[in-house]
Coordinates of C-alpha atoms in Angstrom, one line a residue:
M1 CA 69.7 70.1 230.7
S2 CA 70.6 66.5 229.7
L3 CA 69.2 64.8 226.6
W4 CA 67.4 62.3 228.8
V5 CA 65.5 65.1 230.6
R6 CA 64.6 66.8 227.3
L7 CA 63.2 63.5 226.1
I8 CA 61.2 63.1 229.3
I9 CA 59.8 66.6 228.8
A10 CA 58.8 65.8 225.3
L11 CA 57.1 62.6 226.4
G12 CA 55.3 64.5 229.2
K13 CA 53.9 67.0 226.8
L14 CA 52.8 64.2 224.5
V15 CA 51.0 62.5 227.4
S16 CA 49.3 65.7 228.3
Y17 CA 48.1 66.3 224.7
I18 CA 46.8 62.7 224.4
S19 CA 45.0 63.0 227.8
Q20 CA 43.2 66.1 226.8
S21 CA 42.5 65.0 223.3
L22 CA 40.9 61.8 224.5
H23 CA 39.0 63.6 227.3
F24 CA 40.8 61.5 230.0
G25 CA 41.3 64.8 232.0
A26 CA 43.3 67.9 231.7
G27 CA 46.7 66.2 231.8
A28 CA 47.5 67.8 235.2
T29 CA 49.1 64.7 236.8
W30 CA 50.0 61.9 234.4
P31 CA 52.9 63.7 232.7
G32 CA 54.5 64.2 236.1
E33 CA 53.7 60.7 237.2
I34 CA 55.4 59.2 234.2
A35 CA 58.4 61.6 234.4
L36 CA 59.0 60.7 238.1
M37 CA 58.9 57.0 237.3
L38 CA 61.6 57.5 234.6
R39 CA 63.7 60.0 236.7
P40 CA 62.7 60.3 240.4
N41 CA 64.7 63.6 240.9
I42 CA 63.4 65.4 237.8
A43 CA 61.7 68.1 239.8
S44 CA 65.0 69.3 241.2
E45 CA 66.4 69.5 237.6
L46 CA 63.4 71.3 236.1
I47 CA 63.3 73.9 238.9
K48 CA 66.8 75.1 237.9
N49 CA 65.2 76.8 234.9
L50 CA 63.6 79.3 237.2
K51 CA 65.4 82.7 237.3
K52 CA 64.5 83.9 240.8
G53 CA 63.0 81.3 243.1
V54 CA 60.1 79.2 244.3
I55 CA 57.2 79.9 246.6
L56 CA 55.5 77.0 248.2
V57 CA 52.0 77.4 249.9
A58 CA 50.9 74.7 252.3
G59 CA 48.1 74.2 254.8
T60 CA 44.8 72.5 255.2
N61 CA 42.6 75.3 253.9
G62 CA 43.3 78.2 251.5
K63 CA 46.2 76.9 249.4
T64 CA 44.6 77.5 246.0
T65 CA 43.3 81.0 246.7
T66 CA 46.5 82.2 248.4
S67 CA 48.8 80.8 245.7
L68 CA 46.7 82.3 243.0
M69 CA 46.7 85.6 244.7
I70 CA 50.5 85.5 245.0
K71 CA 50.8 84.6 241.3
Q72 CA 48.6 87.6 240.3
I73 CA 50.5 90.0 242.4
L74 CA 53.8 88.9 240.9
E75 CA 52.4 89.1 237.4
Q76 CA 51.4 92.7 238.1
Q77 CA 55.1 93.4 238.7
G78 CA 55.9 92.1 235.2
L79 CA 57.3 88.8 236.4
T80 CA 56.6 85.5 234.6
I81 CA 55.2 82.7 236.8
V82 CA 54.7 78.9 236.6
H83 CA 51.9 77.8 238.8
N84 CA 49.8 74.6 239.4
A85 CA 46.5 76.4 238.8
S86 CA 44.6 73.1 238.4
G87 CA 45.1 72.4 242.1
A88 CA 47.2 69.2 241.4
N89 CA 49.3 69.7 244.5
L90 CA 51.2 66.5 244.9
L91 CA 54.7 66.2 243.4
N92 CA 53.4 64.7 240.2
G93 CA 51.1 67.7 239.6
I94 CA 54.0 70.1 240.2
V95 CA 56.3 68.2 237.8
S96 CA 53.5 68.2 235.3
V97 CA 53.3 72.0 235.2
L98 CA 57.1 72.3 235.1
I99 CA 57.1 70.0 232.1
Q100 CA 54.7 72.4 230.4
K101 CA 56.6 75.5 231.4
S102 CA 59.8 75.7 233.4
Q103 CA 61.2 78.9 231.9
A104 CA 59.9 81.6 234.3
D105 CA 61.0 84.0 237.0
W106 CA 59.1 82.4 239.8
G107 CA 57.5 79.1 240.6
V108 CA 54.4 79.5 242.8
F109 CA 53.0 76.1 243.9
E110 CA 50.3 75.0 246.3
V111 CA 51.5 71.9 248.1
D112 CA 49.5 69.1 249.8
E113 CA 50.3 69.0 253.5
N114 CA 51.5 65.4 253.5
S115 CA 53.7 66.0 250.4
L116 CA 55.4 69.1 251.6
P117 CA 58.5 67.3 252.9
V118 CA 59.3 65.6 249.6
V119 CA 58.4 68.6 247.6
T120 CA 60.6 70.8 249.8
E121 CA 63.5 68.4 249.3
Q122 CA 63.2 68.4 245.6
L123 CA 62.4 72.0 244.9
T124 CA 64.3 73.9 247.6
T125 CA 66.8 71.8 249.6
N126 CA 68.7 70.7 246.4
N127 CA 68.7 74.2 244.8
K128 CA 70.4 76.6 247.2
Q129 CA 70.9 79.2 244.5
L130 CA 67.1 79.9 244.3
M131 CA 65.3 82.1 246.7
Q132 CA 62.8 80.0 248.7
V133 CA 59.7 81.2 250.4
I134 CA 57.4 78.8 252.2
V135 CA 53.9 80.0 253.3
L136 CA 52.2 77.9 256.0
L137 CA 48.5 78.8 256.3
N138 CA 46.9 76.6 258.9
L139 CA 46.5 73.0 260.1
F140 CA 43.1 71.4 260.7
R141 CA 42.0 67.8 260.9
D142 CA 41.5 66.7 257.3
Q143 CA 41.3 63.2 255.8
L144 CA 42.3 61.5 259.0
D145 CA 42.6 58.2 257.1
R146 CA 45.4 59.7 255.1
Y147 CA 47.1 62.3 257.3
G148 CA 46.4 61.5 261.0
E149 CA 46.1 64.2 263.6
V150 CA 47.6 67.7 263.3
D151 CA 50.6 67.0 265.4
V152 CA 51.7 64.2 263.0
I153 CA 51.9 66.8 260.2
V154 CA 53.7 69.3 262.5
E155 CA 56.4 66.7 263.3
K156 CA 56.9 65.9 259.6
W157 CA 57.2 69.5 258.7
Q158 CA 59.6 70.3 261.5
K159 CA 62.1 67.8 260.3
V160 CA 62.5 69.4 256.8
L161 CA 61.7 73.1 257.3
K162 CA 65.1 74.5 258.0
T163 CA 66.2 77.1 255.4
G164 CA 64.6 79.8 253.4
S165 CA 62.1 82.6 254.2
F166 CA 58.9 81.5 256.0
V167 CA 55.5 83.2 256.1
L168 CA 53.5 81.8 259.1
N169 CA 50.1 82.2 260.5
A170 CA 50.6 83.7 264.0
D171 CA 47.0 82.9 265.0
D172 CA 47.4 79.1 264.5
P173 CA 49.3 77.7 267.5
A174 CA 50.7 74.7 265.5
I175 CA 52.0 76.9 262.7
A176 CA 53.4 79.5 265.1
Y177 CA 55.2 76.7 266.9
L178 CA 57.1 75.8 263.7
G179 CA 58.6 79.3 263.7
K180 CA 60.3 79.0 267.0
N181 CA 63.6 77.8 265.6
L182 CA 63.5 79.5 262.2
T183 CA 65.5 82.6 261.3
H184 CA 63.7 84.4 258.5
V185 CA 60.0 84.5 259.5
T186 CA 57.2 86.9 258.6
Y187 CA 54.1 86.4 260.7
F188 CA 50.5 87.3 259.6
G189 CA 47.4 87.4 261.7
V190 CA 44.1 89.2 262.4
N191 CA 44.0 91.9 265.0
D192 CA 40.2 92.6 265.1
K193 CA 38.3 91.5 268.2
K194 CA 35.0 92.1 266.6
H195 CA 35.5 88.8 264.7
F196 CA 35.8 86.8 267.9
L197 CA 33.3 83.9 268.1
K198 CA 30.8 84.0 270.9
N199 CA 30.7 80.2 271.0
V200 CA 33.6 77.7 270.5
E201 CA 33.1 75.5 267.4
H202 CA 33.0 71.7 267.5
A203 CA 35.9 71.7 265.1
T204 CA 38.6 72.9 267.5
D205 CA 41.9 71.1 266.9
S206 CA 44.9 72.7 268.6
T207 CA 44.0 73.2 272.2
F208 CA 47.3 72.0 273.7
C209 CA 50.7 73.7 273.6
L210 CA 53.1 71.9 271.3
N211 CA 56.0 73.4 273.3
C212 CA 55.1 72.0 276.7
G213 CA 51.8 70.1 276.4
G214 CA 49.9 72.6 278.6
R215 CA 46.4 73.7 277.7
L216 CA 46.2 76.8 275.7
T217 CA 44.0 79.8 276.8
Y218 CA 42.5 82.2 274.4
E219 CA 41.7 85.9 274.6
G220 CA 39.4 85.2 271.7
I221 CA 38.9 82.7 268.9
Y222 CA 38.2 83.7 265.3
Y223 CA 37.3 80.2 264.1
S224 CA 38.2 76.6 265.1
H225 CA 41.5 77.0 267.0
I226 CA 42.6 80.2 265.2
G227 CA 42.8 83.2 267.5
I228 CA 44.8 85.1 270.0
W229 CA 46.3 82.4 272.3
R230 CA 48.9 81.8 274.9
C231 CA 50.2 78.9 277.2
E232 CA 50.0 79.7 280.9
R233 CA 52.4 76.9 281.7
C234 CA 55.5 77.8 279.6
G235 CA 54.7 81.3 278.4
F236 CA 54.7 80.4 274.7
R237 CA 52.2 82.8 273.1
R238 CA 51.0 84.1 269.8
P239 CA 53.8 86.0 268.0
K240 CA 53.1 89.6 267.1
P241 CA 51.9 89.7 263.4
D242 CA 54.1 91.7 260.9
V243 CA 51.1 91.8 258.5
F244 CA 47.6 92.3 260.0
E245 CA 45.8 94.9 258.0
V246 CA 44.5 94.3 254.5
T247 CA 41.2 94.7 252.6
S248 CA 40.3 91.3 251.2
P249 CA 38.6 91.2 247.8
L250 CA 36.6 88.1 248.9
P251 CA 34.0 87.8 251.6
G252 CA 34.6 85.7 254.7
L253 CA 37.1 85.8 257.6
Y254 CA 39.1 82.9 256.2
N255 CA 39.7 84.8 253.0
Q256 CA 41.0 87.6 255.2
Y257 CA 43.7 85.1 256.3
N258 CA 44.4 84.1 252.7
T259 CA 44.8 87.7 251.7
L260 CA 47.1 88.4 254.6
A261 CA 49.2 85.4 253.7
A262 CA 49.6 86.5 250.1
V263 CA 50.5 90.1 251.1
A264 CA 53.0 88.8 253.7
A265 CA 54.6 86.5 251.1
V266 CA 55.2 89.2 248.6
K267 CA 56.4 91.5 251.4
A268 CA 59.1 88.9 252.0
L269 CA 60.2 89.6 248.4
G270 CA 60.2 93.3 248.9
I271 CA 56.8 94.1 247.3
H272 CA 54.7 96.4 249.4
N273 CA 51.0 97.5 249.1
P274 CA 50.1 95.3 246.2
D275 CA 46.8 95.9 244.4
I276 CA 44.5 92.9 244.8
S277 CA 41.2 94.7 244.3
D278 CA 40.4 92.9 241.0
F279 CA 41.3 89.4 242.2
M280 CA 39.1 86.7 240.8
P281 CA 38.7 83.5 242.9
A282 CA 39.9 80.1 241.8
F283 CA 37.6 77.4 240.5
G284 CA 35.2 76.1 243.2
R285 CA 36.4 78.7 245.7
Q286 CA 33.5 81.2 246.0
E287 CA 33.1 80.7 242.2
E288 CA 30.0 82.3 240.8
F289 CA 28.3 81.8 237.4
E290 CA 24.9 81.8 235.8
F291 CA 23.2 78.6 234.6
D292 CA 19.8 78.7 232.8
G293 CA 19.1 82.0 234.4
K294 CA 19.9 80.8 237.9
Q295 CA 22.8 82.1 240.0
V296 CA 25.2 79.4 241.2
K297 CA 27.8 80.0 243.9
I298 CA 30.3 77.2 244.8
F299 CA 32.1 77.1 248.2
L300 CA 34.5 74.2 248.4
S301 CA 34.0 72.6 251.9
K302 CA 36.2 69.6 252.6
N303 CA 36.7 69.5 256.4
P304 CA 35.1 70.7 259.6
A305 CA 36.9 74.1 259.8
G306 CA 36.4 74.8 256.1
F307 CA 32.7 73.8 256.2
N308 CA 32.0 76.0 259.2
A309 CA 33.7 78.9 257.5
S310 CA 31.7 78.4 254.3
L311 CA 28.4 78.0 256.2
R312 CA 29.1 81.2 258.1
T313 CA 29.9 83.1 255.0
V314 CA 26.9 82.0 252.9
L315 CA 24.5 82.6 255.8
E316 CA 25.9 86.1 256.2
Q317 CA 25.1 86.6 252.5
G318 CA 21.4 85.6 253.2
A319 CA 21.5 82.1 251.5
N320 CA 18.0 80.6 251.4
N321 CA 18.9 77.5 249.3
L322 CA 21.8 75.3 250.1
L323 CA 23.1 72.2 248.3
L324 CA 25.5 70.2 250.4
I325 CA 27.3 67.4 248.6
L326 CA 29.4 64.7 250.5
N327 CA 31.6 62.3 248.6
D328 CA 34.2 59.8 250.0
R329 CA 36.5 59.3 247.1
I330 CA 40.3 59.3 247.3
P331 CA 40.6 63.2 247.0
D332 CA 38.0 63.6 249.8
G333 CA 39.2 60.9 252.2
R334 CA 37.2 57.7 253.0
D335 CA 36.4 58.7 256.6
V336 CA 33.4 61.0 256.7
S337 CA 33.0 61.0 260.5
W338 CA 34.2 64.7 260.4
I339 CA 30.7 65.8 259.4
W340 CA 29.7 65.4 263.1
D341 CA 32.2 68.3 263.9
V342 CA 30.5 70.7 261.5
D343 CA 28.1 73.2 263.1
F344 CA 25.1 72.6 261.0
E345 CA 23.0 73.9 263.9
M346 CA 23.8 77.4 262.7
I347 CA 21.6 77.0 259.6
S348 CA 18.2 78.7 260.2
K349 CA 15.0 76.7 260.0
N350 CA 13.8 78.8 257.0
T351 CA 16.8 77.7 254.8
K352 CA 16.0 75.0 252.3
I353 CA 18.8 72.3 252.5
F354 CA 19.3 69.9 249.6
V355 CA 21.8 67.0 250.1
S356 CA 23.5 64.7 247.6
G357 CA 26.7 62.8 247.0
D358 CA 28.1 59.3 247.6
R359 CA 27.5 59.5 251.3
V360 CA 24.2 61.5 251.1
Y361 CA 22.5 59.4 253.8
D362 CA 25.3 60.0 256.3
L363 CA 24.9 63.7 255.7
A364 CA 21.2 63.6 255.9
L365 CA 21.4 61.7 259.2
R366 CA 23.8 64.3 260.6
L367 CA 21.4 67.1 259.6
Q368 CA 18.5 65.4 261.2
Y369 CA 20.4 65.3 264.5
A370 CA 20.9 69.1 264.0
E371 CA 17.1 69.3 263.8
K372 CA 17.1 70.2 260.1
K373 CA 15.0 68.8 257.3
P374 CA 17.3 67.8 254.4
I375 CA 15.9 67.1 251.0
V376 CA 17.7 64.1 249.4
I377 CA 18.3 64.6 245.6
S378 CA 20.3 62.7 243.0
S379 CA 21.1 65.6 240.7
V380 CA 22.2 69.3 241.0
Y381 CA 19.5 70.1 238.4
E382 CA 16.8 69.2 241.0
A383 CA 18.1 71.8 243.4
L384 CA 18.5 74.4 240.6
S385 CA 14.9 73.9 239.5
K386 CA 13.7 75.0 242.9
S387 CA 16.2 77.9 243.5
E388 CA 16.9 81.3 242.0
T389 CA 20.3 81.4 243.7
L390 CA 21.8 78.2 244.8
Y391 CA 24.8 78.0 247.2
I392 CA 26.7 74.7 246.7
L393 CA 29.0 73.4 249.4
P394 CA 30.7 70.3 248.0
T395 CA 33.7 68.2 249.0
Y396 CA 36.6 68.2 246.5
S397 CA 35.5 65.5 244.1
A398 CA 31.9 66.7 244.3
M399 CA 33.1 70.2 243.3
L400 CA 34.8 68.8 240.3
D401 CA 31.6 66.8 239.3
V402 CA 29.4 69.9 239.7
R403 CA 31.7 72.0 237.5
N404 CA 31.9 69.3 234.9
T405 CA 28.1 68.9 234.9
L406 CA 27.2 72.6 234.8
L407 CA 30.2 74.0 232.9
G408 CA 31.5 71.0 231.0
R409 CA 35.0 71.6 232.3
K410 CA 37.3 69.0 233.8
I411 CA 40.1 70.3 236.0
L412 CA 42.3 67.2 236.5

């Protein structure tokens, strides 16, 4: 490691210390941002300190939970891990954690969908000596103002995903399509027809075959466009999953997928039957805590598919009090038209619905069209005062605000 890189690492650690000391945040991105300005390829240099390899986890939903689960499984094997636990999943966030700790066996990083090409280039393409595992979970419409439609992301990924071991969701047609020309692929998926939806959700994204353009047909849909599918025109169909049976430590079908992905990822490393029974969820992802004698449960919900999955899970748990928070800040995306694709109609009339956030009136209007009676509030405390157990479904920046308000903890 050159003297210049060592100086940049020292500067990055100083920036992180100052950021935390002055309460500007947790120092999760600025050290990496400054390091990249001084040396644009520093990630490819820092990653060389890893002894075994790097695991990248990408997809619209489930990145944080899946990467954390992989990290915990590897730690059970006595391995040391560097991991972007804060959820800072752009290149600057990954560089920031490598500045803090680059001496480890494995790097396990969740990666923003749009950033996967540049992260892949720096962390894997330029480091052939490291084992590379890339886990692709799903693709849904998310922040259309930033990313565009699903096929735009698929095209970007297809150009850079060439070498390494891949763990792919067989039940997502877009993800499975990426595996067509890859050599080392482990597929995961659900083989349980009792989870098929009776009605197709509004948020259905991949209905056409990326191989030929024909319309896909489904034996059954688990949620959104995830299910057992095939194309009648060209014969392209769902690959047979290599990993399809696990017991998830978290409720909800989408967590079944996260668990399958984590188990499939470590299987690619030669680890079989890992113990995940004591897994604790990441911040904001089915996080539970007590505040002033009240139970609080947070389910991050940042796009139509994720929001529908969260709603289905909390309603199955018997939720009577919901707080829905809609923001439109940079981490959330400015375009909030996606709320019209959320199936709020599934909420029962007896459920009390509080709404808040920067775009509270957009959300309230959508709920009124769903024939619900939202209660507009300005503070989470108002909802807590009227609830014994409060289920909070926030967008990303709203989740950070809620945690900071109730727990006094900043993540980024």
